[in-house]
Short mmCIF file of C-alpha atoms in Angstrom, two decimals:
data_model
loop_
_atom_site.label_atom_id
_atom_site.label_comp_id
_atom_site.label_asym_id
_atom_site.label_seq_id
_atom_site.Cartn_x
_atom_site.Cartn_y
_atom_site.Cartn_z
CA MET A 1 -2.68 -13.03 4.38
CA LEU A 2 -1.03 -12.63 0.95
CA ARG A 3 -4.11 -14.20 -0.62
CA LYS A 4 -6.34 -11.58 1.03
CA LEU A 5 -4.03 -8.75 -0.02
CA LEU A 6 -4.10 -10.05 -3.59
CA LYS A 7 -7.88 -10.22 -3.53
CA TYR A 8 -8.22 -6.55 -2.62
CA GLU A 9 -5.38 -5.40 -4.86
CA ILE A 10 -6.96 -7.09 -7.86
CA LYS A 11 -10.35 -5.62 -6.97
CA ALA A 12 -8.86 -2.13 -6.66
CA THR A 13 -7.17 -2.33 -10.06
CA ALA A 14 -9.56 -4.48 -12.11
CA ARG A 15 -12.21 -1.77 -11.95
CA LEU A 16 -9.78 0.46 -13.89
CA PHE A 17 -8.38 -2.02 -16.40
CA LEU A 18 -11.33 -4.19 -17.39
CA PRO A 19 -13.49 -1.34 -18.78
CA LEU A 20 -10.50 0.03 -20.67
CA TYR A 21 -9.72 -3.38 -22.19
CA LEU A 22 -13.34 -3.75 -23.22
CA VAL A 23 -13.47 -0.34 -24.89
CA LEU A 24 -10.16 -0.99 -26.67
CA LEU A 25 -11.41 -4.28 -28.08
CA VAL A 26 -14.75 -2.74 -29.07
CA PHE A 27 -13.01 0.06 -30.97
CA ALA A 28 -10.74 -2.42 -32.70
CA GLY A 29 -13.92 -4.20 -33.79
CA ILE A 30 -15.52 -0.95 -35.00
CA ASN A 31 -12.44 -0.08 -37.03
CA ARG A 32 -12.45 -3.55 -38.49
CA MET A 33 -16.05 -3.04 -39.54
CA PHE A 34 -15.14 0.19 -41.32
CA SER A 35 -12.35 -1.55 -43.18
CA ILE A 36 -14.79 -4.23 -44.35
CA ILE A 37 -17.45 -1.83 -45.61
CA HIS A 38 -14.70 0.16 -47.25
CA PHE A 39 -15.16 -2.06 -50.24
CA GLU A 40 -18.79 -1.08 -50.47
CA SER A 41 -17.74 2.53 -51.04
CA PHE A 42 -18.91 3.67 -47.61
CA ASN A 43 -15.59 5.35 -47.00
CA ASP A 44 -15.86 7.33 -50.20
CA SER A 45 -18.63 9.41 -48.74
CA ALA A 46 -17.48 12.35 -46.60
CA PHE A 47 -19.45 11.10 -43.60
CA GLY A 48 -18.00 7.63 -43.86
CA GLY A 49 -14.47 8.95 -44.17
CA ILE A 50 -14.74 11.22 -41.16
CA THR A 51 -16.35 8.56 -39.00
CA ALA A 52 -13.72 6.02 -39.91
CA GLY A 53 -11.00 8.60 -39.26
CA ILE A 54 -12.36 9.48 -35.84
CA SER A 55 -12.81 5.89 -34.80
CA MET A 56 -9.24 5.10 -35.84
CA THR A 57 -7.95 8.07 -33.85
CA VAL A 58 -9.92 6.91 -30.81
CA TYR A 59 -8.50 3.43 -31.19
CA ILE A 60 -4.90 4.67 -31.37
CA THR A 61 -5.46 6.94 -28.38
CA LEU A 62 -6.95 4.05 -26.41
CA MET A 63 -4.01 1.86 -27.31
CA ALA A 64 -1.53 4.47 -26.09
CA GLY A 65 -3.77 5.10 -23.08
CA THR A 66 -3.69 1.43 -22.11
CA PHE A 67 0.08 1.46 -21.85
CA VAL A 68 0.26 4.80 -20.06
CA MET A 69 -2.39 3.68 -17.59
CA THR A 70 -0.65 0.38 -16.91
CA LEU A 71 2.46 2.31 -15.90
CA VAL A 72 0.58 4.99 -13.95
CA VAL A 73 -1.47 2.46 -11.97
CA LEU A 74 1.66 0.43 -11.25
CA ILE A 75 3.30 3.51 -9.71
CA GLN A 76 0.16 4.89 -8.06
CA ARG A 77 -0.80 1.69 -6.29
CA PHE A 78 2.60 1.59 -4.62
CA TYR A 79 3.00 5.30 -3.98
CA LYS A 80 -0.52 6.10 -2.86
CA ASN A 81 -1.69 2.88 -1.27
CA LEU A 82 1.48 2.23 0.73
CA LEU A 83 3.26 5.55 1.13
CA GLY A 84 0.28 7.92 1.08
CA ASP A 85 -2.47 8.25 3.69
CA GLU A 86 -3.75 4.77 2.92
CA GLY A 87 -0.42 3.50 4.24
CA TYR A 88 -1.72 4.17 7.76
CA LEU A 89 -4.21 1.40 7.19
CA MET A 90 -2.01 -0.95 5.15
CA PHE A 91 0.99 -0.89 7.49
CA THR A 92 -1.08 -1.43 10.62
CA LEU A 93 -2.64 -4.60 9.22
CA PRO A 94 -1.09 -7.69 10.79
CA VAL A 95 0.86 -8.41 7.60
CA HIS A 96 4.63 -8.59 6.99
CA SER A 97 5.90 -5.73 4.85
CA TRP A 98 7.49 -8.09 2.31
CA LYS A 99 4.02 -9.43 1.59
CA HIS A 100 2.88 -5.92 0.69
CA ILE A 101 5.69 -5.65 -1.85
CA LEU A 102 5.09 -9.13 -3.25
CA ASN A 103 1.37 -8.37 -3.50
CA LYS A 104 1.94 -5.20 -5.50
CA LEU A 105 4.53 -6.93 -7.67
CA ILE A 106 2.35 -9.91 -8.57
CA VAL A 107 -0.67 -7.77 -9.42
CA SER A 108 1.40 -5.32 -11.48
CA MET A 109 2.89 -8.23 -13.42
CA ILE A 110 -0.59 -9.56 -14.09
CA TRP A 111 -1.73 -6.22 -15.51
CA VAL A 112 1.37 -5.55 -17.59
CA THR A 113 0.99 -9.00 -19.12
CA SER A 114 -2.73 -8.65 -19.75
CA SER A 115 -2.34 -5.18 -21.23
CA GLY A 116 0.15 -6.69 -23.68
CA ILE A 117 -2.16 -9.58 -24.52
CA VAL A 118 -5.22 -7.35 -24.95
CA ALA A 119 -3.26 -4.92 -27.14
CA LEU A 120 -2.11 -7.81 -29.34
CA LEU A 121 -5.62 -9.17 -29.44
CA SER A 122 -6.96 -5.80 -30.55
CA VAL A 123 -4.42 -5.66 -33.36
CA LEU A 124 -5.48 -9.13 -34.47
CA ILE A 125 -9.11 -7.96 -34.51
CA LEU A 126 -8.20 -4.82 -36.42
CA VAL A 127 -6.00 -6.30 -39.10
CA PRO A 128 -7.78 -8.58 -41.59
CA LEU A 129 -7.12 -12.01 -40.18
CA ASP A 130 -6.99 -14.13 -43.28
CA ILE A 131 -3.82 -12.67 -44.74
CA SER A 132 -1.77 -11.37 -41.88
CA LEU A 133 -2.47 -14.02 -39.28
CA LYS A 134 -1.67 -16.85 -41.65
CA GLU A 135 1.55 -15.18 -42.65
CA PHE A 136 2.35 -14.46 -39.01
CA LEU A 137 1.81 -18.09 -38.01
CA ARG A 138 3.85 -19.25 -41.00
CA GLN A 139 6.75 -17.05 -39.95
CA ILE A 140 6.60 -18.39 -36.41
CA ARG A 141 6.60 -21.95 -37.68
CA LEU A 142 9.59 -21.20 -39.92
CA PHE A 143 11.45 -19.67 -37.03
CA GLY A 144 10.59 -22.70 -34.91
CA ILE A 145 11.92 -25.08 -37.55
CA GLN A 146 15.11 -23.07 -37.77
CA LEU A 147 15.63 -23.28 -34.02
CA MET A 148 14.79 -26.97 -34.06
CA ASP A 149 17.52 -27.54 -36.64
CA GLN A 150 20.01 -25.78 -34.45
CA PHE A 151 19.12 -27.05 -30.99
CA GLY A 152 17.04 -30.20 -31.49
CA VAL A 153 14.34 -31.00 -28.92
CA GLY A 154 15.96 -28.60 -26.48
CA VAL A 155 14.02 -25.89 -28.26
CA TYR A 156 11.06 -26.47 -25.94
CA LEU A 157 13.28 -25.95 -22.94
CA ILE A 158 14.69 -22.80 -24.49
CA GLY A 159 11.16 -21.56 -25.16
CA LEU A 160 10.19 -22.12 -21.54
CA GLU A 161 13.35 -20.46 -20.31
CA THR A 162 12.73 -17.45 -22.54
CA VAL A 163 9.23 -16.99 -21.10
CA PHE A 164 10.55 -17.45 -17.58
CA LEU A 165 13.36 -14.94 -18.10
CA SER A 166 10.94 -12.42 -19.62
CA PHE A 167 8.83 -12.53 -16.47
CA LEU A 168 11.94 -12.25 -14.34
CA PHE A 169 13.01 -9.16 -16.32
CA LEU A 170 9.55 -7.71 -15.90
CA ALA A 171 9.69 -8.35 -12.14
CA SER A 172 13.10 -6.71 -11.78
CA GLY A 173 11.90 -3.72 -13.83
CA ILE A 174 8.90 -3.24 -11.55
CA LEU A 175 10.97 -3.76 -8.40
CA MET A 176 13.36 -1.09 -9.63
CA ILE A 177 10.45 1.35 -9.81
CA TYR A 178 9.35 0.35 -6.28
CA ALA A 179 12.88 0.74 -4.93
CA ALA A 180 13.13 4.18 -6.54
CA ILE A 181 9.82 5.27 -4.98
CA ALA A 182 10.90 3.91 -1.59
CA LEU A 183 14.21 5.77 -1.82
CA GLY A 184 12.38 8.94 -2.86
CA HIS A 185 10.24 8.55 0.26
CA LEU A 186 13.35 9.12 2.39
CA PHE A 187 13.50 12.72 1.18
CA ASN A 188 11.67 15.36 3.17
CA LYS A 189 10.54 17.36 0.18
CA HIS A 190 9.75 16.76 -3.48
CA LYS A 191 9.38 13.03 -2.94
CA LEU A 192 8.08 12.28 -6.42
CA LEU A 193 10.88 14.20 -8.07
CA ALA A 194 13.38 12.45 -5.80
CA SER A 195 11.88 9.09 -6.77
CA PHE A 196 12.36 9.94 -10.41
CA GLY A 197 15.99 10.89 -9.75
CA MET A 198 16.50 7.69 -7.78
CA TYR A 199 15.15 5.70 -10.71
CA ILE A 200 17.87 7.14 -12.91
CA VAL A 201 20.49 6.46 -10.24
CA LEU A 202 19.37 2.84 -9.82
CA GLY A 203 19.32 2.39 -13.61
CA THR A 204 22.87 3.67 -13.87
CA ILE A 205 24.10 1.49 -11.02
CA SER A 206 22.57 -1.65 -12.51
CA LYS A 207 24.12 -0.84 -15.88
CA ILE A 208 27.53 -0.50 -14.24
CA PHE A 209 26.94 -3.76 -12.42
CA LEU A 210 25.98 -5.41 -15.71
CA SER A 211 29.17 -4.21 -17.39
CA VAL A 212 31.34 -5.45 -14.54
CA TYR A 213 29.46 -8.75 -14.54
CA ALA A 214 29.78 -9.20 -18.29
CA LEU A 215 33.49 -8.30 -18.22
CA SER A 216 34.26 -10.72 -15.42
CA ILE A 217 32.45 -13.50 -17.24
CA GLY A 218 34.13 -12.62 -20.50
CA HIS A 219 37.45 -13.65 -18.96
CA PHE A 220 36.64 -17.31 -19.08
CA GLU A 221 33.62 -17.60 -21.33
CA ASN A 222 32.70 -16.17 -24.66
CA ILE A 223 28.93 -15.82 -24.33
CA GLU A 224 28.36 -13.96 -27.56
CA ASN A 225 28.42 -17.12 -29.54
CA VAL A 226 25.48 -19.29 -28.51
CA GLY A 227 25.70 -21.74 -31.34
CA THR A 228 25.01 -24.94 -29.50
CA PHE A 229 22.37 -25.99 -27.02
CA PHE A 230 24.92 -26.26 -24.26
CA GLU A 231 26.19 -22.73 -24.86
CA SER A 232 22.64 -21.39 -24.88
CA GLN A 233 22.08 -22.96 -21.48
CA ILE A 234 25.15 -21.26 -20.07
CA ALA A 235 23.99 -17.94 -21.45
CA PHE A 236 20.52 -18.38 -19.93
CA PHE A 237 22.03 -19.27 -16.62
CA LEU A 238 24.31 -16.23 -16.57
CA VAL A 239 21.44 -13.88 -17.47
CA PHE A 240 19.28 -15.59 -14.87
CA ILE A 241 21.89 -14.94 -12.18
CA TYR A 242 22.18 -11.28 -13.15
CA VAL A 243 18.45 -10.56 -13.19
CA THR A 244 17.82 -12.50 -10.00
CA VAL A 245 20.54 -10.66 -8.14
CA ILE A 246 19.37 -7.18 -9.10
CA ALA A 247 15.71 -8.07 -8.51
CA ALA A 248 16.61 -9.41 -5.05
CA VAL A 249 18.62 -6.30 -4.22
CA TYR A 250 15.72 -4.02 -5.23
CA PHE A 251 13.29 -6.12 -3.23
CA LEU A 252 15.43 -6.15 -0.08
CA LEU A 253 16.15 -2.44 -0.35
CA THR A 254 12.45 -1.64 -0.66
CA GLN A 255 11.62 -4.00 2.20
CA TYR A 256 14.27 -2.42 4.43
CA ILE A 257 12.98 1.09 3.82
CA LEU A 258 9.34 0.11 4.37
CA LYS A 259 10.21 -1.68 7.58
CA LYS A 260 12.83 0.53 9.18
CA LYS A 261 12.66 3.93 7.54
CA LEU A 262 8.93 4.38 7.08
CA ASN A 263 7.81 7.93 7.80
CA LEU A 264 4.28 8.53 6.57
CA GLU A 265 3.15 12.12 6.45
CA MET B 1 -2.37 -5.18 37.46
CA SER B 2 -0.59 -6.34 34.33
CA THR B 3 1.02 -3.94 31.90
CA ILE B 4 -0.22 -3.54 28.34
CA LEU B 5 2.18 -0.86 27.14
CA GLU B 6 5.71 -0.28 28.32
CA CYS B 7 8.26 2.21 27.00
CA LYS B 8 11.86 2.00 28.17
CA ASN B 9 14.15 4.92 27.55
CA LEU B 10 12.39 5.49 24.25
CA THR B 11 13.98 8.09 22.00
CA LYS B 12 13.08 9.15 18.49
CA LYS B 13 15.11 11.66 16.54
CA PHE B 14 14.20 13.30 13.25
CA GLY B 15 17.30 14.71 11.67
CA GLY B 16 19.10 16.03 14.71
CA LYS B 17 15.95 16.97 16.60
CA ASN B 18 14.54 14.90 19.42
CA ALA B 19 10.85 14.24 18.90
CA LEU B 20 10.83 11.95 21.94
CA GLU B 21 13.52 11.92 24.58
CA ALA B 22 14.13 9.02 26.96
CA VAL B 23 10.48 8.29 27.58
CA ASP B 24 9.70 5.76 30.31
CA LEU B 25 6.10 4.75 30.54
CA ASN B 26 4.03 1.98 32.04
CA ILE B 27 0.36 1.66 31.21
CA SER B 28 -1.83 -0.98 32.81
CA ARG B 29 -4.65 -2.95 31.28
CA GLY B 30 -8.20 -1.73 31.77
CA ARG B 31 -7.57 2.01 31.85
CA ILE B 32 -8.73 5.00 29.83
CA VAL B 33 -5.70 7.19 29.44
CA GLY B 34 -5.44 10.70 28.06
CA LEU B 35 -2.18 11.51 26.31
CA LEU B 36 -2.23 15.26 26.58
CA GLY B 37 0.09 17.90 25.26
CA PRO B 38 0.26 20.88 22.94
CA ASN B 39 0.83 20.59 19.22
CA GLY B 40 4.20 19.13 18.32
CA SER B 41 4.84 17.70 21.78
CA GLY B 42 5.39 14.16 20.52
CA LYS B 43 1.94 12.58 21.00
CA THR B 44 1.61 11.37 17.42
CA THR B 45 5.24 10.25 17.30
CA LEU B 46 4.70 8.07 20.38
CA ILE B 47 1.55 6.53 18.94
CA LYS B 48 3.18 5.92 15.56
CA LEU B 49 6.12 4.20 17.26
CA CYS B 50 3.64 1.87 18.99
CA ASN B 51 2.21 0.97 15.59
CA GLU B 52 5.56 0.31 13.90
CA LEU B 53 4.91 3.23 11.56
CA LEU B 54 8.16 4.63 12.91
CA THR B 55 11.22 2.83 14.26
CA PRO B 56 12.76 4.04 17.56
CA THR B 57 16.19 5.67 17.41
CA SER B 58 16.94 4.00 20.74
CA GLY B 59 15.12 2.39 23.62
CA GLU B 60 12.23 0.00 23.28
CA ILE B 61 8.49 -0.45 23.32
CA LEU B 62 6.66 -3.51 24.53
CA ILE B 63 2.98 -4.09 23.90
CA GLY B 64 1.59 -7.10 25.72
CA GLY B 65 5.23 -8.16 26.07
CA TYR B 66 6.11 -7.91 22.36
CA HIS B 67 7.98 -5.36 20.29
CA PRO B 68 5.74 -3.70 17.68
CA GLY B 69 5.15 -6.18 14.84
CA ILE B 70 2.60 -8.65 13.55
CA LYS B 71 1.73 -9.90 17.03
CA THR B 72 1.05 -6.44 18.41
CA LYS B 73 -0.88 -5.33 15.34
CA LYS B 74 -3.35 -8.12 16.02
CA ILE B 75 -4.16 -6.70 19.44
CA VAL B 76 -3.83 -2.95 18.79
CA ALA B 77 -6.66 -0.94 17.21
CA TYR B 78 -5.26 2.32 15.88
CA LEU B 79 -7.05 5.46 14.79
CA PRO B 80 -4.65 7.81 13.01
CA GLU B 81 -5.18 11.53 12.57
CA ASN B 82 -5.18 11.06 8.80
CA THR B 83 -8.04 9.78 6.74
CA TYR B 84 -6.78 6.47 5.47
CA LEU B 85 -9.93 5.41 3.62
CA ASN B 86 -9.48 4.67 -0.08
CA ASP B 87 -11.66 6.19 -2.76
CA TRP B 88 -13.15 3.11 -4.34
CA MET B 89 -14.85 1.10 -1.61
CA LYS B 90 -18.31 1.32 -0.12
CA VAL B 91 -18.66 1.41 3.66
CA SER B 92 -19.86 -2.20 3.65
CA GLU B 93 -16.78 -3.21 1.65
CA ILE B 94 -14.31 -1.64 4.04
CA ILE B 95 -16.12 -3.45 6.86
CA ASN B 96 -15.49 -6.72 5.03
CA PHE B 97 -11.87 -5.66 4.57
CA PHE B 98 -11.46 -5.23 8.32
CA LYS B 99 -13.23 -8.51 8.96
CA ASP B 100 -10.84 -10.23 6.55
CA PHE B 101 -7.69 -8.93 8.19
CA TYR B 102 -8.60 -8.67 11.86
CA THR B 103 -9.94 -11.76 13.59
CA ASP B 104 -11.18 -9.63 16.49
CA PHE B 105 -13.43 -7.50 14.26
CA ASN B 106 -17.13 -7.54 15.09
CA SER B 107 -19.18 -6.59 11.98
CA GLU B 108 -22.46 -6.60 13.87
CA LYS B 109 -21.17 -3.92 16.16
CA ALA B 110 -19.96 -1.89 13.18
CA PHE B 111 -23.30 -2.00 11.35
CA ASP B 112 -25.07 -1.15 14.57
CA MET B 113 -22.93 1.95 15.10
CA LEU B 114 -23.34 3.02 11.47
CA LYS B 115 -27.08 2.90 11.96
CA ARG B 116 -26.87 5.00 15.12
CA LEU B 117 -24.84 7.64 13.29
CA ASN B 118 -27.11 7.53 10.23
CA ILE B 119 -24.43 6.32 7.82
CA ASP B 120 -25.64 4.18 4.95
CA PRO B 121 -23.41 1.10 4.51
CA GLN B 122 -23.99 1.34 0.77
CA ASP B 123 -22.45 4.82 0.55
CA LYS B 124 -19.18 5.25 -1.26
CA LEU B 125 -16.26 6.37 0.90
CA LYS B 126 -15.24 8.78 -1.85
CA THR B 127 -18.36 10.92 -1.63
CA MET B 128 -18.34 11.34 2.16
CA SER B 129 -17.55 14.52 4.02
CA LYS B 130 -14.39 14.66 6.13
CA GLY B 131 -16.39 14.41 9.35
CA THR B 132 -18.31 11.37 8.16
CA LYS B 133 -15.08 9.69 7.11
CA GLU B 134 -13.72 10.26 10.60
CA LYS B 135 -16.83 8.70 12.07
CA VAL B 136 -16.48 5.67 9.79
CA GLN B 137 -12.86 5.24 10.80
CA LEU B 138 -13.70 5.45 14.46
CA ILE B 139 -16.47 2.89 14.01
CA LEU B 140 -14.03 0.54 12.25
CA VAL B 141 -11.52 0.90 15.07
CA MET B 142 -14.00 0.58 17.93
CA SER B 143 -15.65 -2.46 16.34
CA ARG B 144 -12.53 -4.44 17.02
CA GLU B 145 -12.28 -6.31 20.27
CA ALA B 146 -8.70 -5.21 20.78
CA GLN B 147 -6.56 -5.12 23.90
CA LEU B 148 -5.15 -1.68 23.26
CA TYR B 149 -6.87 1.17 21.45
CA LEU B 150 -4.63 4.00 20.30
CA LEU B 151 -6.77 6.93 19.25
CA ASP B 152 -4.94 9.92 17.84
CA GLU B 153 -7.18 13.01 18.01
CA PRO B 154 -10.36 10.94 17.78
CA ILE B 155 -12.83 13.79 18.10
CA GLY B 156 -11.08 16.63 16.35
CA GLY B 157 -13.20 16.80 13.23
CA VAL B 158 -16.69 15.77 14.32
CA ASP B 159 -19.59 17.84 15.57
CA PRO B 160 -20.30 18.05 19.34
CA ALA B 161 -23.37 15.80 19.20
CA ALA B 162 -21.45 13.03 17.46
CA ARG B 163 -18.58 13.73 19.86
CA ASP B 164 -20.74 12.73 22.81
CA TYR B 165 -21.92 9.60 21.08
CA ILE B 166 -18.36 8.68 20.18
CA LEU B 167 -17.10 9.14 23.72
CA ASP B 168 -19.97 7.02 25.03
CA THR B 169 -19.08 4.43 22.42
CA ILE B 170 -15.49 4.39 23.58
CA ILE B 171 -16.49 3.83 27.18
CA SER B 172 -19.16 1.25 26.48
CA ASN B 173 -17.33 -0.66 23.78
CA TYR B 174 -14.17 -1.72 25.39
CA ASN B 175 -13.96 -4.61 27.80
CA GLU B 176 -12.46 -4.28 31.24
CA ASN B 177 -9.14 -5.77 30.20
CA ALA B 178 -8.59 -3.36 27.34
CA THR B 179 -6.87 -0.02 27.58
CA VAL B 180 -7.76 3.06 25.59
CA ILE B 181 -5.15 5.77 24.99
CA LEU B 182 -6.52 9.00 23.54
CA SER B 183 -4.34 11.82 22.38
CA THR B 184 -5.94 15.23 22.21
CA HIS B 185 -5.67 18.83 23.13
CA LEU B 186 -9.46 19.18 23.49
CA ILE B 187 -9.30 18.26 27.14
CA SER B 188 -12.53 19.65 28.49
CA ASP B 189 -14.53 17.50 26.07
CA ILE B 190 -12.96 14.22 27.09
CA GLU B 191 -12.17 14.90 30.72
CA ARG B 192 -15.28 13.11 31.93
CA ILE B 193 -14.21 9.75 30.52
CA LEU B 194 -10.52 9.80 31.48
CA GLU B 195 -9.08 7.76 34.34
CA ASP B 196 -5.38 8.49 33.90
CA ILE B 197 -3.52 11.30 32.28
CA ILE B 198 -0.07 11.67 30.78
CA PHE B 199 1.23 15.18 30.12
CA ILE B 200 3.83 15.34 27.39
CA LYS B 201 5.89 18.39 26.54
CA GLU B 202 8.66 18.77 23.99
CA GLY B 203 9.12 15.01 23.74
CA GLN B 204 9.29 14.37 27.46
CA ILE B 205 6.74 13.03 29.91
CA VAL B 206 6.19 15.75 32.50
CA LEU B 207 3.41 14.21 34.56
CA THR B 208 1.51 10.94 34.92
CA LYS B 209 -1.35 10.77 37.39
CA THR B 210 -4.83 9.42 37.85
CA VAL B 211 -7.61 11.93 37.40
CA ASP B 212 -8.72 11.29 41.00
CA GLU B 213 -5.26 12.19 42.26
CA ILE B 214 -5.36 15.45 40.37
CA ARG B 215 -8.74 16.34 41.78
CA ASP B 216 -7.80 15.33 45.34
CA GLU B 217 -4.23 16.60 45.52
CA GLU B 218 -4.39 19.64 43.34
CA GLY B 219 -8.06 20.41 43.72
CA LYS B 220 -8.27 21.21 40.04
CA SER B 221 -9.79 19.85 36.89
CA VAL B 222 -7.48 18.26 34.32
CA ASP B 223 -8.21 21.14 32.00
CA ALA B 224 -7.13 23.71 34.60
CA LEU B 225 -3.97 21.77 35.43
CA PHE B 226 -3.15 21.48 31.72
CA ARG B 227 -3.43 25.23 31.29
CA GLU B 228 -1.11 25.70 34.26
CA VAL B 229 1.53 23.17 33.18
CA PHE B 230 1.60 24.28 29.58
CA LYS B 231 1.24 27.98 30.19
CA CYS B 232 2.73 29.92 27.30
#
């Protein structure tokens, strides 16, 4: 059933994101074109200058819009599709409620990641490739060599772990939003406002938890100094435990509310 | 006759208020039941509890022998009062959605009913009027070959002509083992199709009878009895 949920969730969201991505990339291309013909004194003319200015403004707006929309859709798909009127349909499907949460989470992660990739891609289109990209790649290689010197072949493992942890952080961030919305749903009035308040509360609680966690570890391990490969592995593991625990708590809290405390209007 | 829906001492509180109070109910398979009561009497609460959209404060519900959950959702077709249609699908797409999630969904039946009610499957749900949306929802629900149909105010928003067609659809579409429970306060319109009635008042069941019993014993129509029981 999760596969079917994913199919419809992707359909419902792709129709919003794909056109936006396309327009963003097209405008990056247009701006790039202006910067090329700049040398042929097109931009010196008033018309050329204004056109280039407008197209740059549009591009920047689109870029900001992509990030705003990613966040708005992430919230809307949970709030409207599960806790709004559409919830009457979704929660009477023969599907476990944890699958609804997992479905929303996976699809949100896909879109956050692709928005990031498309934004990066648009910057690469916009900025003259020959200079900046080469320099960029050179810097990455230098950084890689540095790491290699320090950790040896373990650098590949560290790279993988970094990617994995980034996704785990992303997941826990999204689950925190879901948990806040679910908690806000328990209020009779001003549910959106309550959700916002709950988000702040959850953020504060997880920060307190982090401090306690870090302090208790600090007693027997100094994790600030990750000089060797072995120490880096301990640090990864400790961060992994922290993120997994809070993500699990948010997930279970959301699941509990959706299952036992649901009260659609 | 076997039981399809059973409530035992079912209570639901909101805050401190009882929306349902110690409801005991036994509904057999193969009946058309009217769940009748004034606004705020607990009809919707009872139906939502059966669909796991609410959790009982105490007591229990059994549908085909199971507590509300995945197993019961497979055999219950539910029409809520709300419009639950999203704003991005076409009618044909929501039909595929139902077909994907419910194994008992009969698309042929759905397309047939759409045709009878002059609804174009290629229309977007977003652009439809409220009444048309209600018709689409009812078609989706009645196109399932379910064991229990729970219809919350199924005819409230549609015109009288469509109302007749819908009631005929309800009678002709369900098989003899299935039970239909309709909640409404528009009794005179649906009286002709009802077999059993349940009167609910302030969260309590005040009367359960067959329509024949009412006519024989009381010598009244359901509508007249309703007006008497719920006299303000």
